[in-house]
């Protein structure tokens, strides 16, 4: 068994995070980590004729550029694992149509980046694949359209609402080479404490994040340099801190959240922070991965969080289920 | 986990930032008042310059406000305005017009029949349904209690 | 004086709407429905006529005024034509506004393209 503790899979062989390629939108480019992204797209259509088509171009270009940058041919890649927020994960599947790689589409809402990296690591450790590309994306306009209201509809965003990140990141996992290694993967349980407010996703996801994080830490007993969650924003982040503090196991000094890293919350008018599949993806690919390479951090616990929210279910009175997946990475 | 749905609700309430209601109300008053003032100005222009009767001038004034809203929505300015104004733009007839125009514009990429045309009532449909229904009830009431 | 009263009454109605938005945190569609239905019944009971006398456009421009027009139309037509009037009166009276919104909406959707990031 490669399983330790209750829920954690230990990766025994080397699984390197070899490289990343990150594309982000204009607002993300203007944020505090804007200089970490490989490409910044100023226009919300990027030459396409709809936001959905633009989002799939984000994914396609991220994967293609990653392959070109590393001289990877199609035959070198054993598997593409991809996901996004839209119905039928169209951005991923339609991008995969052009990429012509063996493809698994996954849906984990905003938790998709850690989910696909975890799955990729298991595939490589299991000996089924040597090289895996994981890619996820989100686009403010396409997400807003699907989950909320038309963009031209006037209205005020609530203070607890979050801003969907426009961006995509592709990550190359390989069984050979150098770089940070994925060591432990914990797939989370669905945790739902009854939050129904779609304008307060951070609060809906925080219990799931706490559950997966505490499980991962209990299973592995590793002292991490940095723990990041995907897109809890200010509300979810402070609730997670409160929960750990109550267990006398404070992580406050080493804990941050991608949703609060990617935007300047004061100046960029995003209220509680960033969200979306692209949030943890671009922050990992652009920012955290470089910190690992530069050895500014050696042990990173990367946890993407997802609100498995459906507008239909919400209208039917359902609450919002949350999930969080942890990927422990060491340099 | 030591929380259940009830105890977590209290945590969420404690940590969720409140909307800035006072500030929003001030803006709603200023913008909403200004839009109504504009309506009165348009009405008076038609009454004084074209001799339109007050009832008709009032209707014309609404139509003009609707046209202005449609244009601002198309230009992408209306949502920026209402981000500040809040109910100040939502409560006047401009809010209704925006609710009609915005889905029509947004869904044009799905085609004019099944995109624009079938979504144009997406937000206005409820208003018209319950408005018409209420007016029918009122009509019947007026027949019963003359 | 009419201008001042339009501004003040219109502003007050909008503030009430803002309180509803910030308290209940519901989709704007709920607010619009609430306004129209409230306006219709205030119109029927003759309360809204008094508000219009004070506020002029400050009372007719908000959606409550749309509801008032619905009630006025239904009552007038019902008196003249009975049941059929109750059915058509409100629709007839408010038809210019609805038609304008639909037609301008369609024209705008032809001329403009949706704008993205706010």
Coordinates of C-alpha atoms in Angstrom, one line a residue:
Chain A
X1 CA 0.0 0.0 0.0
X2 CA 1.1 3.5 -0.8
X3 CA -1.6 4.9 1.4
X4 CA -0.6 6.5 4.7
X5 CA -3.0 7.5 7.4
X6 CA -6.6 7.8 6.6
X7 CA -6.7 9.6 3.3
X8 CA -3.2 10.3 1.9
X9 CA -1.5 8.7 -1.0
X10 CA 2.3 8.6 -0.8
X11 CA 4.1 9.1 -4.0
X12 CA 7.1 6.7 -3.8
X13 CA 8.8 7.2 -7.1
X14 CA 10.0 10.6 -8.4
X15 CA 7.3 12.8 -9.8
X16 CA 8.8 16.1 -10.8
X17 CA 6.9 19.2 -11.5
X18 CA 9.1 20.0 -14.5
X19 CA 7.7 23.2 -15.8
X20 CA 4.7 25.4 -16.0
X21 CA 3.2 27.9 -18.4
X22 CA 0.8 30.6 -17.3
X23 CA -1.5 32.9 -19.3
X24 CA -3.5 35.5 -17.4
X25 CA -5.9 38.3 -18.2
X26 CA -5.4 42.0 -17.9
X27 CA -6.7 42.5 -14.3
X28 CA -4.6 39.6 -13.1
X29 CA -1.6 41.1 -14.9
X30 CA -2.1 44.4 -13.1
X31 CA -2.2 42.5 -9.7
X32 CA 0.7 42.1 -7.3
X33 CA 2.1 39.0 -9.0
X34 CA 1.4 40.2 -12.5
X35 CA 5.1 40.0 -13.5
X36 CA 5.1 36.2 -12.8
X37 CA 2.9 35.3 -15.7
X38 CA 4.3 34.1 -19.1
X39 CA 1.6 35.8 -21.2
X40 CA -0.8 38.6 -20.2
X41 CA -3.8 38.9 -22.5
X42 CA -5.2 42.5 -22.5
X43 CA -8.3 41.8 -24.4
X44 CA -11.1 39.7 -22.9
X45 CA -11.8 38.0 -26.3
X46 CA -8.2 37.4 -27.5
X47 CA -9.3 37.6 -31.1
X48 CA -12.1 35.1 -30.7
X49 CA -15.7 35.8 -31.1
X50 CA -17.0 34.7 -27.7
X51 CA -15.7 34.5 -24.2
X52 CA -16.2 30.7 -24.1
X53 CA -14.0 30.4 -27.2
X54 CA -11.5 32.7 -25.6
X55 CA -11.3 30.5 -22.6
X56 CA -10.6 27.4 -24.6
X57 CA -7.8 29.3 -26.4
X58 CA -6.3 30.1 -23.0
X59 CA -6.1 26.4 -22.3
X60 CA -4.9 25.4 -25.7
X61 CA -2.2 28.0 -25.8
X62 CA -1.0 27.3 -22.3
X63 CA -0.6 23.6 -23.1
X64 CA 0.9 24.2 -26.5
X65 CA 3.4 26.8 -25.3
X66 CA 4.4 24.5 -22.4
X67 CA 5.2 21.8 -24.9
X68 CA 7.0 24.1 -27.4
X69 CA 9.1 25.7 -24.6
X70 CA 10.3 22.2 -23.5
X71 CA 10.6 20.7 -27.0
X72 CA 7.9 18.1 -26.2
X73 CA 6.2 16.3 -29.1
X74 CA 2.7 14.9 -29.0
X75 CA 4.1 11.4 -28.7
X76 CA 6.1 12.4 -25.6
X77 CA 2.9 13.2 -23.6
X78 CA 1.1 10.2 -22.2
X79 CA -1.9 12.0 -20.8
X80 CA -3.6 15.3 -20.7
X81 CA -5.7 16.0 -17.5
X82 CA -7.8 19.1 -17.8
X83 CA -10.8 20.8 -16.3
X84 CA -12.7 24.1 -16.1
X85 CA -15.8 25.7 -14.7
X86 CA -18.2 25.7 -17.6
X87 CA -21.0 23.2 -18.2
X88 CA -19.7 20.0 -19.9
X89 CA -16.2 21.3 -19.2
X90 CA -16.2 22.7 -22.8
X91 CA -13.0 24.7 -22.6
X92 CA -11.0 21.6 -21.7
X93 CA -12.6 19.2 -24.1
X94 CA -12.6 21.6 -27.0
X95 CA -9.0 22.5 -26.3
X96 CA -8.1 18.8 -26.2
X97 CA -9.8 18.4 -29.6
X98 CA -7.0 20.5 -31.1
X99 CA -4.2 19.2 -28.9
X100 CA -4.7 15.6 -29.9
X101 CA -3.4 14.1 -26.7
X102 CA -5.0 11.2 -24.7
X103 CA -7.4 13.2 -22.5
X104 CA -9.1 12.9 -19.2
X105 CA -11.5 15.7 -18.4
X106 CA -12.1 16.3 -14.7
X107 CA -14.5 18.6 -12.8
X108 CA -13.7 19.8 -9.4
X109 CA -14.9 23.4 -9.7
X110 CA -12.1 25.6 -8.5
X111 CA -10.2 22.6 -7.0
X112 CA -9.4 21.3 -10.4
X113 CA -5.7 22.2 -10.5
X114 CA -4.8 20.2 -7.4
X115 CA -7.1 17.4 -8.5
X116 CA -5.5 17.0 -11.9
X117 CA -2.0 17.3 -10.5
X118 CA -2.8 14.7 -7.9
X119 CA -4.2 12.3 -10.5
X120 CA -1.3 12.9 -12.8
X121 CA 1.2 12.1 -10.0
X122 CA -0.6 8.9 -9.2
X123 CA -0.6 7.9 -12.9
X124 CA 3.2 8.5 -13.1
X125 CA 3.9 6.8 -9.8
X126 CA 1.7 3.8 -10.9
X127 CA 3.9 3.4 -13.9
X128 CA 1.2 4.2 -16.4
X129 CA 2.6 7.4 -17.7
X130 CA 6.0 9.2 -17.9
X131 CA 4.8 12.6 -18.8
X132 CA 1.5 14.2 -18.0
X133 CA 0.2 17.7 -18.7
X134 CA -2.3 19.2 -16.3
X135 CA -4.2 22.3 -17.4
X136 CA -7.1 24.3 -16.0
X137 CA -8.7 27.6 -16.8
X138 CA -11.4 30.1 -15.9
X139 CA -12.6 33.3 -17.5
X140 CA -14.4 36.0 -15.6
X141 CA -16.9 36.7 -18.3
X142 CA -17.9 33.1 -19.2
X143 CA -18.2 32.2 -15.5
X144 CA -20.2 35.3 -14.7
X145 CA -22.6 34.5 -17.5
X146 CA -23.1 30.9 -16.5
X147 CA -23.3 31.3 -12.7
X148 CA -24.7 34.8 -12.2
X149 CA -26.2 37.4 -14.4
X150 CA -25.5 39.0 -17.8
X151 CA -22.5 41.2 -17.5
X152 CA -24.3 44.3 -18.7
X153 CA -27.0 43.9 -16.0
X154 CA -26.3 46.6 -13.5
X155 CA -26.0 45.8 -9.9
X156 CA -23.6 45.9 -6.9
X157 CA -21.5 42.9 -5.9
X158 CA -21.8 41.9 -2.3
X159 CA -18.8 42.5 -0.1
X160 CA -18.3 38.7 0.4
X161 CA -18.4 38.0 -3.3
X162 CA -15.2 36.9 -5.2
X163 CA -13.9 37.8 -8.6
X164 CA -13.3 34.9 -11.1
X165 CA -9.8 34.9 -12.3
X166 CA -9.2 35.0 -16.1
X167 CA -6.3 32.7 -16.7
X168 CA -5.0 29.3 -17.4
X169 CA -2.0 27.4 -16.3
X170 CA -0.4 24.2 -17.7
X171 CA 1.8 22.1 -15.6
X172 CA 4.2 19.4 -16.9
X173 CA 4.7 16.4 -14.6
X174 CA 7.4 13.9 -15.4
X175 CA 9.1 10.9 -14.0
X176 CA 12.5 12.1 -15.0
X177 CA 14.6 15.3 -14.7
X178 CA 14.9 17.8 -11.9
X179 CA 12.8 20.2 -9.9
X180 CA 10.3 20.1 -7.1
X181 CA 8.7 16.7 -6.5
X182 CA 5.1 15.8 -5.6
X183 CA 5.4 13.7 -2.4
X184 CA 1.9 13.2 -1.0
X185 CA -1.6 13.6 -2.3
X186 CA -4.8 13.9 -0.3
X187 CA -8.1 13.9 -2.1
X188 CA -10.7 15.5 0.1
X189 CA -14.2 14.6 1.2
X190 CA -17.2 16.7 0.2
X191 CA -17.9 18.9 3.2
X192 CA -21.1 20.9 3.4
X193 CA -22.1 23.0 6.4
X194 CA -25.1 24.4 4.8
X195 CA -24.0 27.7 3.3
X196 CA -26.5 28.6 0.6
X197 CA -25.2 32.1 -0.3
X198 CA -23.6 32.0 -3.8
X199 CA -22.1 35.3 -2.9
X200 CA -20.1 33.8 -0.1
X201 CA -18.1 30.9 -1.7
X202 CA -15.2 31.3 0.7
X203 CA -17.4 30.5 3.7
X204 CA -18.9 27.5 1.8
X205 CA -15.5 26.1 1.1
X206 CA -13.6 26.8 4.3
X207 CA -14.8 23.7 6.2
X208 CA -13.7 21.5 3.3
X209 CA -10.3 23.2 3.3
X210 CA -9.9 22.7 7.0
X211 CA -11.0 19.1 6.8
X212 CA -8.5 18.2 4.0
X213 CA -5.7 20.2 5.4
X214 CA -5.9 18.8 8.9
X215 CA -6.3 15.3 7.5
X216 CA -3.2 15.7 5.3
X217 CA -1.1 17.2 8.2
X218 CA -2.2 14.3 10.5
X219 CA -1.4 11.7 7.9
X220 CA 2.0 13.0 6.8
X221 CA 3.2 14.8 9.9
X222 CA 5.3 17.0 7.6
X223 CA 6.3 20.6 8.7
X224 CA 5.5 22.7 5.7
X225 CA 7.1 26.0 4.9
X226 CA 4.0 27.3 3.2
X227 CA 0.4 26.2 3.1
X228 CA -1.8 27.7 0.4
X229 CA -5.4 27.2 -0.3
X230 CA -7.0 27.8 -3.7
X231 CA -9.6 30.5 -3.5
X232 CA -11.1 31.0 -0.1
X233 CA -10.7 34.7 -0.2
X234 CA -10.6 36.9 3.0
X235 CA -13.7 35.3 4.5
X236 CA -12.7 31.7 4.0
X237 CA -9.1 32.3 5.0
X238 CA -10.0 33.9 8.3
X239 CA -12.5 31.0 9.0
X240 CA -9.8 28.4 8.3
X241 CA -7.4 30.3 10.6
X242 CA -10.0 30.4 13.3
X243 CA -10.6 26.6 13.0
X244 CA -7.0 25.7 13.3
X245 CA -6.5 28.2 16.2
X246 CA -9.4 26.5 18.0
X247 CA -7.5 23.2 17.8
X248 CA -4.4 24.9 19.2
X249 CA -2.6 24.1 16.0
X250 CA -2.2 27.6 14.5
X251 CA -1.0 27.7 10.9
X252 CA -1.4 31.5 10.6
X253 CA 2.3 32.2 10.1
X254 CA 2.7 29.8 7.2
X255 CA -0.7 30.0 5.6
X256 CA -1.9 32.1 2.7
X257 CA -4.6 31.9 0.0
X258 CA -4.3 32.2 -3.7
X259 CA -7.4 34.3 -3.9
X260 CA -5.8 37.0 -1.8
X261 CA -2.4 36.7 -3.4
X262 CA -3.4 37.3 -7.0
X263 CA -5.2 40.6 -6.5
X264 CA -4.6 43.7 -4.6
X265 CA -7.8 43.5 -2.5
X266 CA -7.7 47.2 -1.6
X267 CA -7.1 48.7 -5.0
X268 CA -8.5 46.2 -7.5
X269 CA -12.1 46.2 -6.2
X270 CA -12.5 42.5 -6.1
X271 CA -14.1 42.5 -2.6
X272 CA -13.2 39.1 -0.9
X273 CA -10.5 38.0 -3.5
X274 CA -10.0 35.9 -6.6
X275 CA -11.7 32.6 -7.4
X276 CA -12.1 30.1 -10.2
X277 CA -10.1 27.2 -11.6
X278 CA -7.6 29.7 -13.0
X279 CA -7.0 31.2 -9.5
X280 CA -5.0 28.5 -7.8
X281 CA -3.6 27.4 -11.2
X282 CA -2.1 30.7 -12.2
X283 CA -0.8 31.4 -8.7
X284 CA 0.8 28.0 -8.5
X285 CA 2.2 28.0 -12.1
X286 CA 3.3 31.6 -12.1
X287 CA 4.2 32.4 -8.5
X288 CA 4.6 29.4 -6.2
X289 CA 6.4 27.2 -8.7
X290 CA 9.1 29.9 -9.1
X291 CA 9.4 30.2 -5.3
X292 CA 10.1 26.5 -5.2
X293 CA 12.6 26.6 -8.0
X294 CA 14.4 29.5 -6.3
X295 CA 14.3 27.6 -3.0
X296 CA 12.5 30.4 -1.3
X297 CA 10.2 27.7 0.0
X298 CA 11.2 24.0 0.2
X299 CA 8.0 22.3 1.4
X300 CA 4.8 23.6 -0.1
X301 CA 1.3 22.2 0.6
X302 CA -0.8 23.3 -2.3
X303 CA -4.5 22.9 -1.7
X304 CA -7.1 23.8 -4.3
X305 CA -10.5 24.4 -3.0
X306 CA -13.7 24.0 -4.9
X307 CA -17.3 25.1 -4.4
X308 CA -19.4 22.5 -6.2
X309 CA -22.1 25.0 -6.8
X310 CA -24.9 24.7 -9.3
X311 CA -27.3 27.5 -10.0
X312 CA -30.1 25.0 -10.5
X313 CA -29.4 23.2 -7.2
X314 CA -29.3 26.6 -5.4
X315 CA -32.6 27.6 -6.8
X316 CA -34.0 24.3 -5.6
X317 CA -32.9 25.2 -2.1
X318 CA -29.7 23.1 -1.9
X319 CA -26.6 24.3 -0.1
X320 CA -23.2 24.5 -1.7
X321 CA -20.9 21.5 -1.2
X322 CA -17.2 22.2 -0.8
X323 CA -14.1 20.1 -1.5
X324 CA -10.4 20.5 -1.2
X325 CA -7.5 18.5 -2.6
X326 CA -4.0 18.7 -1.1
X327 CA -0.8 18.2 -3.0
X328 CA 2.4 18.1 -1.0
X329 CA 5.4 19.3 -3.0
X330 CA 9.0 19.3 -1.8
X331 CA 12.1 20.8 -3.5
Chain B
X1 CA -15.2 18.6 12.7
X2 CA -16.7 20.3 15.7
X3 CA -19.1 22.5 13.8
X4 CA -22.6 21.6 12.6
X5 CA -24.8 23.6 10.3
X6 CA -26.2 25.8 13.1
X7 CA -23.0 26.6 14.8
X8 CA -21.3 27.3 11.5
X9 CA -24.0 29.7 10.5
X10 CA -22.9 31.9 13.4
X11 CA -19.3 31.7 12.4
X12 CA -20.2 32.7 8.8
X13 CA -22.3 35.6 10.0
X14 CA -19.4 36.8 12.2
X15 CA -16.8 36.7 9.4
X16 CA -18.8 37.8 6.4
X17 CA -18.3 41.5 5.7
X18 CA -21.5 43.6 5.7
X19 CA -22.5 45.6 2.8
X20 CA -22.0 49.3 3.2
X21 CA -25.7 50.1 3.5
X22 CA -25.5 53.7 4.6
X23 CA -23.1 54.7 1.8
X24 CA -25.2 52.7 -0.7
X25 CA -28.4 54.5 0.4
X26 CA -26.8 57.9 0.0
X27 CA -25.8 57.1 -3.6
X28 CA -29.2 55.5 -4.3
X29 CA -30.9 58.7 -3.1
X30 CA -28.7 61.0 -5.3
X31 CA -28.7 58.9 -8.5
X32 CA -32.4 57.8 -8.1
X33 CA -33.4 61.3 -7.4
X34 CA -31.4 62.6 -10.4
X35 CA -33.0 60.1 -12.7
X36 CA -36.5 61.1 -11.5
X37 CA -35.6 64.7 -11.9
X38 CA -34.5 64.0 -15.5
X39 CA -37.8 62.3 -16.1
X40 CA -39.6 65.5 -14.8
X41 CA -37.5 67.7 -17.1
X42 CA -38.2 65.6 -20.2
X43 CA -41.9 65.6 -19.3
X44 CA -42.0 69.4 -19.0
X45 CA -40.1 69.8 -22.2
X46 CA -42.9 67.9 -24.1
X47 CA -45.7 69.6 -22.2
X48 CA -44.4 73.2 -22.6
X49 CA -42.9 73.0 -26.1
X50 CA -45.2 70.5 -27.9
X51 CA -48.3 71.0 -25.9
X52 CA -48.5 67.3 -25.0
X53 CA -51.1 66.4 -22.3
X54 CA -49.5 65.5 -19.0
X55 CA -50.5 61.8 -19.1
X56 CA -48.9 61.4 -22.6
X57 CA -45.9 63.5 -21.7
X58 CA -45.3 61.2 -18.7
X59 CA -45.3 58.1 -21.0
X60 CA -43.0 59.8 -23.5
X61 CA -40.6 60.6 -20.6
X62 CA -40.5 56.9 -19.6
X63 CA -39.8 55.9 -23.2
X64 CA -37.0 58.4 -23.5
X65 CA -35.5 57.1 -20.2
X66 CA -35.8 53.6 -21.6
X67 CA -34.0 54.6 -24.8
X68 CA -31.2 56.3 -22.9
X69 CA -30.8 53.2 -20.7
X70 CA -30.7 50.9 -23.7
X71 CA -28.0 53.0 -25.3
X72 CA -25.9 53.2 -22.1
X73 CA -26.3 49.4 -21.7
X74 CA -25.0 48.8 -25.2
X75 CA -22.0 51.0 -24.6
X76 CA -21.2 49.1 -21.4
X77 CA -21.6 52.2 -19.2
X78 CA -24.8 51.3 -17.4
X79 CA -23.3 48.6 -15.3
X80 CA -20.5 50.9 -14.3
X81 CA -23.0 53.6 -13.3
X82 CA -25.2 51.2 -11.3
X83 CA -22.3 49.7 -9.5
X84 CA -22.2 53.1 -7.7
X85 CA -25.8 53.9 -7.8
X86 CA -27.3 50.5 -6.8
X87 CA -31.0 50.9 -6.3
X88 CA -30.7 54.4 -7.7
X89 CA -30.6 52.9 -11.2
X90 CA -32.5 49.7 -10.4
X91 CA -35.7 51.1 -9.0
X92 CA -36.5 53.6 -11.7
X93 CA -37.8 52.5 -15.0
X94 CA -34.1 52.4 -16.1
X95 CA -33.7 49.2 -14.0
X96 CA -36.5 47.5 -15.9
X97 CA -35.0 48.6 -19.3
X98 CA -31.6 47.4 -18.3
X99 CA -33.1 44.0 -17.3
X100 CA -34.6 43.7 -20.8
X101 CA -31.6 45.0 -22.8
X102 CA -28.7 43.2 -21.0
X103 CA -29.7 39.6 -21.7
X104 CA -30.7 40.5 -25.2
X105 CA -27.2 41.8 -25.8
X106 CA -25.4 39.1 -23.8
X107 CA -27.0 36.2 -25.7
X108 CA -26.6 37.5 -29.2
X109 CA -23.7 35.1 -29.7
X110 CA -26.2 32.2 -29.4
X111 CA -28.2 33.6 -32.3
X112 CA -31.1 36.1 -32.7
X113 CA -34.0 33.7 -32.2
X114 CA -32.8 31.3 -29.4
X115 CA -30.2 33.7 -28.0
X116 CA -31.4 37.3 -28.0
X117 CA -35.2 36.8 -28.5
X118 CA -35.7 33.9 -26.0
X119 CA -33.5 35.5 -23.4
X120 CA -34.8 39.1 -23.6
X121 CA -37.5 38.2 -21.1
X122 CA -35.2 36.3 -18.8
X123 CA -35.3 39.0 -16.1
X124 CA -38.2 41.1 -17.4
X125 CA -40.5 38.1 -17.7
X126 CA -41.2 37.8 -14.0
X127 CA -41.9 41.6 -13.8
X128 CA -44.4 41.4 -16.6
X129 CA -46.0 38.2 -15.4
X130 CA -46.6 39.4 -11.9
X131 CA -47.4 42.9 -13.0
X132 CA -50.0 41.8 -15.5
X133 CA -51.4 39.3 -13.0
X134 CA -51.7 41.9 -10.3
X135 CA -53.4 44.3 -12.7
X136 CA -55.9 41.6 -13.7
X137 CA -56.7 41.0 -10.0
X138 CA -57.1 44.7 -9.5
X139 CA -59.4 45.0 -12.5
X140 CA -61.6 42.1 -11.2
X141 CA -61.6 43.7 -7.7
X142 CA -62.8 47.0 -9.2
X143 CA -65.7 45.2 -11.0
X144 CA -66.7 43.5 -7.7
X145 CA -66.5 46.6 -5.5
X146 CA -67.8 49.4 -7.6
Chain C
X1 CA -40.8 73.1 -6.9
X2 CA -41.9 70.0 -9.0
X3 CA -38.2 69.4 -9.7
X4 CA -37.2 69.4 -6.1
X5 CA -40.1 67.1 -5.1
X6 CA -39.3 64.7 -8.0
X7 CA -35.8 64.5 -6.8
X8 CA -36.7 64.0 -3.2
X9 CA -39.6 61.5 -3.6
X10 CA -37.7 59.5 -6.3
X11 CA -34.6 59.4 -4.1
X12 CA -36.6 58.2 -1.1
X13 CA -38.2 55.4 -3.1
X14 CA -34.8 54.3 -4.3
X15 CA -33.4 54.3 -0.8
X16 CA -36.2 52.0 0.2
X17 CA -35.2 49.7 -2.7
X18 CA -31.5 49.8 -1.6
X19 CA -32.5 48.7 1.9
X20 CA -34.4 45.8 0.4
X21 CA -31.3 44.8 -1.7
X22 CA -28.8 45.0 1.1
X23 CA -31.1 43.3 3.7
X24 CA -32.3 40.4 1.7
X25 CA -29.4 40.0 -0.7
X26 CA -31.6 38.6 -3.4
X27 CA -31.4 38.8 -7.2
X28 CA -32.6 42.2 -8.6
X29 CA -35.5 40.4 -10.3
X30 CA -37.1 39.9 -6.9
X31 CA -36.9 43.7 -6.2
X32 CA -38.4 44.6 -9.6
X33 CA -41.3 42.1 -9.1
X34 CA -41.9 43.5 -5.6
X35 CA -42.0 47.1 -6.8
X36 CA -44.4 46.4 -9.6
X37 CA -46.8 44.4 -7.6
X38 CA -46.7 46.8 -4.7
X39 CA -47.2 49.7 -7.1
X40 CA -50.3 48.0 -8.6
X41 CA -52.0 47.6 -5.2
X42 CA -51.0 51.0 -3.9
X43 CA -52.5 52.3 -7.2
X44 CA -55.7 50.4 -6.7
X45 CA -56.2 51.7 -3.2
X46 CA -55.6 55.3 -4.4
X47 CA -52.6 55.7 -2.2
X48 CA -50.2 56.1 -5.0
X49 CA -52.2 58.9 -6.7
X50 CA -51.5 61.0 -3.6
X51 CA -47.8 60.2 -3.8
X52 CA -47.8 61.2 -7.5
X53 CA -49.5 64.5 -6.6
X54 CA -46.6 65.2 -4.2
X55 CA -43.7 63.7 -6.1
X56 CA -44.6 64.0 -9.8
X57 CA -42.0 62.2 -11.8
X58 CA -40.3 61.1 -8.6
X59 CA -43.3 58.8 -8.2
X60 CA -44.0 57.9 -11.9
X61 CA -40.5 57.1 -13.0
X62 CA -39.7 54.4 -10.4
X63 CA -41.2 50.9 -11.2
X64 CA -43.9 51.5 -8.6
X65 CA -45.2 54.0 -11.1
X66 CA -45.3 51.2 -13.7
X67 CA -47.4 49.2 -11.2
X68 CA -49.7 52.2 -10.6
X69 CA -50.2 52.6 -14.4
X70 CA -51.1 48.9 -14.6
X71 CA -53.8 49.3 -11.9
X72 CA -55.1 52.6 -13.4
X73 CA -55.5 50.9 -16.8
X74 CA -57.2 47.8 -15.4
X75 CA -59.7 49.9 -13.4
X76 CA -60.5 52.3 -16.2
X77 CA -61.0 49.6 -18.8
X78 CA -62.9 47.3 -16.4
X79 CA -65.4 50.2 -15.8
X80 CA -65.9 50.6 -19.5
X81 CA -65.8 47.0 -20.8
X82 CA -66.2 44.7 -17.8
X83 CA -64.2 41.5 -17.7
X84 CA -62.4 42.0 -21.0
X85 CA -61.4 45.4 -19.8
X86 CA -59.9 44.0 -16.6
X87 CA -57.9 41.6 -18.7
X88 CA -56.5 44.1 -21.2
X89 CA -56.5 47.5 -19.4
X90 CA -53.2 47.2 -17.6
X91 CA -51.4 45.7 -20.6
X92 CA -52.7 48.5 -22.9
X93 CA -51.7 51.3 -20.5
X94 CA -48.2 50.0 -20.1
X95 CA -47.7 48.8 -23.6
X96 CA -45.6 51.8 -24.8
X97 CA -43.0 51.2 -22.0
X98 CA -42.8 47.5 -22.6
X99 CA -42.6 47.8 -26.4
X100 CA -40.0 50.5 -26.1
X101 CA -37.8 48.3 -23.9
X102 CA -38.1 45.3 -26.2
X103 CA -37.6 47.2 -29.4
X104 CA -34.7 49.3 -28.1
X105 CA -33.2 46.2 -26.6
X106 CA -33.3 44.4 -29.9
X107 CA -31.8 47.3 -31.7
X108 CA -29.0 47.6 -29.1
X109 CA -28.3 43.9 -29.4
X110 CA -27.8 44.2 -33.2
X111 CA -25.7 47.3 -33.0
X112 CA -23.4 46.6 -30.0
X113 CA -21.4 43.7 -28.7
X114 CA -21.3 42.5 -25.1
X115 CA -18.6 44.2 -23.1
X116 CA -16.4 42.2 -20.8
X117 CA -14.5 43.1 -17.7
X118 CA -16.1 45.8 -15.7

